[in-house]
């Protein structure tokens, strides 16, 4: 399919649409990276019975069901267990050594989507004897994803990918110990969920979490423009304890941001940073 180029009028219509959404619902997409946002809006337009982006505007304002559908489609929720296993392996072999020196550990999974990354962390903590002393906060602004995350139910045909990743991330047990199989789905066992709190949090509008030892925010900043990335990275700086860790996605960096002077690069390939100073 030929890629349609957005013309100036459409750019204006998108701007109006984003303002309308912010005014009506408080969701702020005004600082999302332009190209991927345009692609998502086009795909929503294709699925709707509207002929132009301008026609989406009144529908969004007056039809809350349509807005829910819009929200579902605007965010990209792709994720998997132990995604990029080398990152999880490094957290296990390196970051955990330092975290284990604290009597209590707070971890914030930001943009946790449907929860796979969060359960991966819980499995590693359990295997390293740290789960009992850890509280994991897992947040996202997509309520639909959070519901799935909380249930911890996934299609069984994903087991192969999940267990291969688990092994590559330095498995110390048997992956099948962490879920029950029900027909064509797997359900994460309750014991693993005990120290996890899933909740709604919108990075564009909501506040800091405090006293975090580790923040994992992977493949989220990539959808934001430079201003919003700066705002969110400042939020992370203010949420971390001194010497706390920040893990970003493999295409994300703090290098050119406002907060780079506060962090040191802890592991380059794995995009792990450590907060050195707050002032
Ligand atoms: C591609 S997924 C990343 C999932 C997971 N972190 C990973 O790397 O596998 C991006 C997630 O960011 C969430 N997200 C996007 N904008 C957000 C915002 N403003 N506040 C909170 N979450 C947001 C989306 O809902 C989605 O679940």
PDB file of C-alpha atoms in Angstrom, residues 12-130:
ATOM      1  CA  UNK A  12      -3.686  21.351  11.107  1.00  0.00           C
ATOM      2  CA  UNK A  13      -6.620  18.940  11.530  1.00  0.00           C
ATOM      3  CA  UNK A  14      -4.443  16.586  13.599  1.00  0.00           C
ATOM      4  CA  UNK A  15      -3.411  19.511  15.811  1.00  0.00           C
ATOM      5  CA  UNK A  16      -7.067  20.424  16.324  1.00  0.00           C
ATOM      6  CA  UNK A  17      -7.945  16.813  17.081  1.00  0.00           C
ATOM      7  CA  UNK A  18      -5.216  16.535  19.738  1.00  0.00           C
ATOM      8  CA  UNK A  19      -6.324  19.805  21.344  1.00  0.00           C
ATOM      9  CA  UNK A  20      -9.929  18.573  21.383  1.00  0.00           C
ATOM     10  CA  UNK A  21      -8.898  15.301  23.059  1.00  0.00           C
ATOM     11  CA  UNK A  22      -6.890  17.153  25.691  1.00  0.00           C
ATOM     12  CA  UNK A  23      -9.720  19.640  26.330  1.00  0.00           C
ATOM     13  CA  UNK A  24     -12.429  16.977  26.540  1.00  0.00           C
ATOM     14  CA  UNK A  25     -10.670  13.998  28.166  1.00  0.00           C
ATOM     15  CA  UNK A  26      -7.360  15.276  29.600  1.00  0.00           C
ATOM     16  CA  UNK A  27      -5.275  12.826  27.526  1.00  0.00           C
ATOM     17  CA  UNK A  28      -2.328  14.767  26.143  1.00  0.00           C
ATOM     18  CA  UNK A  29      -0.967  13.471  22.834  1.00  0.00           C
ATOM     19  CA  UNK A  30       0.274  16.905  21.749  1.00  0.00           C
ATOM     20  CA  UNK A  31       3.902  15.940  22.340  1.00  0.00           C
ATOM     21  CA  UNK A  32       3.936  12.498  20.829  1.00  0.00           C
ATOM     22  CA  UNK A  33       6.401  11.911  17.966  1.00  0.00           C
ATOM     23  CA  UNK A  34       4.673  13.155  14.829  1.00  0.00           C
ATOM     24  CA  UNK A  35       5.328  10.366  12.312  1.00  0.00           C
ATOM     25  CA  UNK A  36       4.040   7.411  14.347  1.00  0.00           C
ATOM     26  CA  UNK A  37       1.093   9.460  15.649  1.00  0.00           C
ATOM     27  CA  UNK A  38       0.055  10.316  12.072  1.00  0.00           C
ATOM     28  CA  UNK A  39       0.286   6.636  11.100  1.00  0.00           C
ATOM     29  CA  UNK A  40      -1.940   5.616  14.022  1.00  0.00           C
ATOM     30  CA  UNK A  41      -4.510   8.338  13.298  1.00  0.00           C
ATOM     31  CA  UNK A  42      -4.624   7.268   9.642  1.00  0.00           C
ATOM     32  CA  UNK A  43      -5.225   3.686  10.632  1.00  0.00           C
ATOM     33  CA  UNK A  44      -8.055   4.771  12.984  1.00  0.00           C
ATOM     34  CA  UNK A  45      -9.516   6.862  10.140  1.00  0.00           C
ATOM     35  CA  UNK A  46      -9.430   3.811   7.822  1.00  0.00           C
ATOM     36  CA  UNK A  47     -11.362   1.747  10.381  1.00  0.00           C
ATOM     37  CA  UNK A  48     -13.962   4.476  11.008  1.00  0.00           C
ATOM     38  CA  UNK A  49     -16.728   5.631   8.689  1.00  0.00           C
ATOM     39  CA  UNK A  50     -15.225   9.140   8.532  1.00  0.00           C
ATOM     40  CA  UNK A  51     -13.825  10.575   5.314  1.00  0.00           C
ATOM     41  CA  UNK A  52     -11.299  12.981   6.778  1.00  0.00           C
ATOM     42  CA  UNK A  53      -9.353  13.663   9.967  1.00  0.00           C
ATOM     43  CA  UNK A  54     -11.602  16.721  10.511  1.00  0.00           C
ATOM     44  CA  UNK A  55     -14.610  14.380  10.649  1.00  0.00           C
ATOM     45  CA  UNK A  56     -13.017  12.441  13.501  1.00  0.00           C
ATOM     46  CA  UNK A  57     -13.073  15.587  15.618  1.00  0.00           C
ATOM     47  CA  UNK A  58     -16.820  15.903  16.477  1.00  0.00           C
ATOM     48  CA  UNK A  59     -17.068  12.125  16.853  1.00  0.00           C
ATOM     49  CA  UNK A  60     -14.265  12.167  19.412  1.00  0.00           C
ATOM     50  CA  UNK A  61     -15.838  15.089  21.268  1.00  0.00           C
ATOM     51  CA  UNK A  62     -19.353  13.663  21.498  1.00  0.00           C
ATOM     52  CA  UNK A  63     -19.029   9.893  21.332  1.00  0.00           C
ATOM     53  CA  UNK A  64     -17.165   8.510  24.364  1.00  0.00           C
ATOM     54  CA  UNK A  65     -17.313   4.931  23.020  1.00  0.00           C
ATOM     55  CA  UNK A  66     -15.557   6.115  19.884  1.00  0.00           C
ATOM     56  CA  UNK A  67     -12.941   7.835  22.041  1.00  0.00           C
ATOM     57  CA  UNK A  68     -12.353   4.560  23.937  1.00  0.00           C
ATOM     58  CA  UNK A  69     -11.811   2.853  20.603  1.00  0.00           C
ATOM     59  CA  UNK A  70      -9.481   5.670  19.581  1.00  0.00           C
ATOM     60  CA  UNK A  71      -7.447   5.210  22.788  1.00  0.00           C
ATOM     61  CA  UNK A  72      -7.202   1.473  22.236  1.00  0.00           C
ATOM     62  CA  UNK A  73      -5.809   2.051  18.775  1.00  0.00           C
ATOM     63  CA  UNK A  74      -3.540   4.998  19.387  1.00  0.00           C
ATOM     64  CA  UNK A  75      -1.071   3.251  21.685  1.00  0.00           C
ATOM     65  CA  UNK A  76       1.227   0.463  20.612  1.00  0.00           C
ATOM     66  CA  UNK A  77       1.110  -2.342  23.151  1.00  0.00           C
ATOM     67  CA  UNK A  78       3.528  -4.858  21.682  1.00  0.00           C
ATOM     68  CA  UNK A  79       5.472  -6.639  24.413  1.00  0.00           C
ATOM     69  CA  UNK A  80       6.650 -10.096  25.451  1.00  0.00           C
ATOM     70  CA  UNK A  81       8.129 -11.911  28.446  1.00  0.00           C
ATOM     71  CA  UNK A  82      11.866 -11.320  28.901  1.00  0.00           C
ATOM     72  CA  UNK A  83      11.825  -9.099  25.806  1.00  0.00           C
ATOM     73  CA  UNK A  84      15.477  -8.504  24.803  1.00  0.00           C
ATOM     74  CA  UNK A  85      16.697 -11.282  27.151  1.00  0.00           C
ATOM     75  CA  UNK A  86      20.223  -9.825  27.396  1.00  0.00           C
ATOM     76  CA  UNK A  87      18.727  -6.815  29.238  1.00  0.00           C
ATOM     77  CA  UNK A  88      17.003  -9.044  31.794  1.00  0.00           C
ATOM     78  CA  UNK A  89      20.179 -11.129  32.145  1.00  0.00           C
ATOM     79  CA  UNK A  90      22.145  -7.986  32.976  1.00  0.00           C
ATOM     80  CA  UNK A  91      19.560  -6.822  35.500  1.00  0.00           C
ATOM     81  CA  UNK A  92      19.781 -10.242  37.149  1.00  0.00           C
ATOM     82  CA  UNK A  93      23.577 -10.518  37.231  1.00  0.00           C
ATOM     83  CA  UNK A  94      24.491  -6.904  37.853  1.00  0.00           C
ATOM     84  CA  UNK A  95      21.711  -4.585  39.048  1.00  0.00           C
ATOM     85  CA  UNK A  96      20.275  -7.142  41.516  1.00  0.00           C
ATOM     86  CA  UNK A  97      23.657  -7.382  43.296  1.00  0.00           C
ATOM     87  CA  UNK A  98      23.295  -3.776  44.365  1.00  0.00           C
ATOM     88  CA  UNK A  99      19.559  -3.885  44.970  1.00  0.00           C
ATOM     89  CA  UNK A 100      20.007  -6.878  47.283  1.00  0.00           C
ATOM     90  CA  UNK A 101      21.905  -4.631  49.737  1.00  0.00           C
ATOM     91  CA  UNK A 102      18.663  -2.749  50.560  1.00  0.00           C
ATOM     92  CA  UNK A 103      16.220  -4.152  53.147  1.00  0.00           C
ATOM     93  CA  UNK A 104      13.300  -3.202  50.881  1.00  0.00           C
ATOM     94  CA  UNK A 105      13.234  -2.654  47.098  1.00  0.00           C
ATOM     95  CA  UNK A 106      10.784  -0.542  45.082  1.00  0.00           C
ATOM     96  CA  UNK A 107      10.526  -1.116  41.341  1.00  0.00           C
ATOM     97  CA  UNK A 108       8.422   0.933  38.917  1.00  0.00           C
ATOM     98  CA  UNK A 109       7.531  -0.576  35.531  1.00  0.00           C
ATOM     99  CA  UNK A 110       6.377   2.357  33.433  1.00  0.00           C
ATOM    100  CA  UNK A 111       4.294   1.696  30.305  1.00  0.00           C
ATOM    101  CA  UNK A 112       3.898  -1.923  31.414  1.00  0.00           C
ATOM    102  CA  UNK A 113       1.333  -2.682  28.693  1.00  0.00           C
ATOM    103  CA  UNK A 114      -0.193  -6.150  29.225  1.00  0.00           C
ATOM    104  CA  UNK A 115       2.231  -7.073  31.999  1.00  0.00           C
ATOM    105  CA  UNK A 116       4.615  -9.597  30.449  1.00  0.00           C
ATOM    106  CA  UNK A 117       7.702  -7.544  31.345  1.00  0.00           C
ATOM    107  CA  UNK A 118       6.476  -7.175  34.925  1.00  0.00           C
ATOM    108  CA  UNK A 119       5.986 -10.906  35.461  1.00  0.00           C
ATOM    109  CA  UNK A 120       9.424 -11.510  33.947  1.00  0.00           C
ATOM    110  CA  UNK A 121      10.908  -9.242  36.609  1.00  0.00           C
ATOM    111  CA  UNK A 122       8.915 -10.991  39.346  1.00  0.00           C
ATOM    112  CA  UNK A 123      10.209 -14.394  38.177  1.00  0.00           C
ATOM    113  CA  UNK A 124      13.826 -13.206  38.325  1.00  0.00           C
ATOM    114  CA  UNK A 125      13.317 -11.628  41.754  1.00  0.00           C
ATOM    115  CA  UNK A 126      11.810 -14.886  43.025  1.00  0.00           C
ATOM    116  CA  UNK A 127      14.697 -16.936  41.682  1.00  0.00           C
ATOM    117  CA  UNK A 128      17.210 -14.588  43.306  1.00  0.00           C
ATOM    118  CA  UNK A 129      15.365 -14.623  46.657  1.00  0.00           C
ATOM    119  CA  UNK A 130      14.384 -10.949  46.402  1.00  0.00           C
TER     120      UNK A 130
END
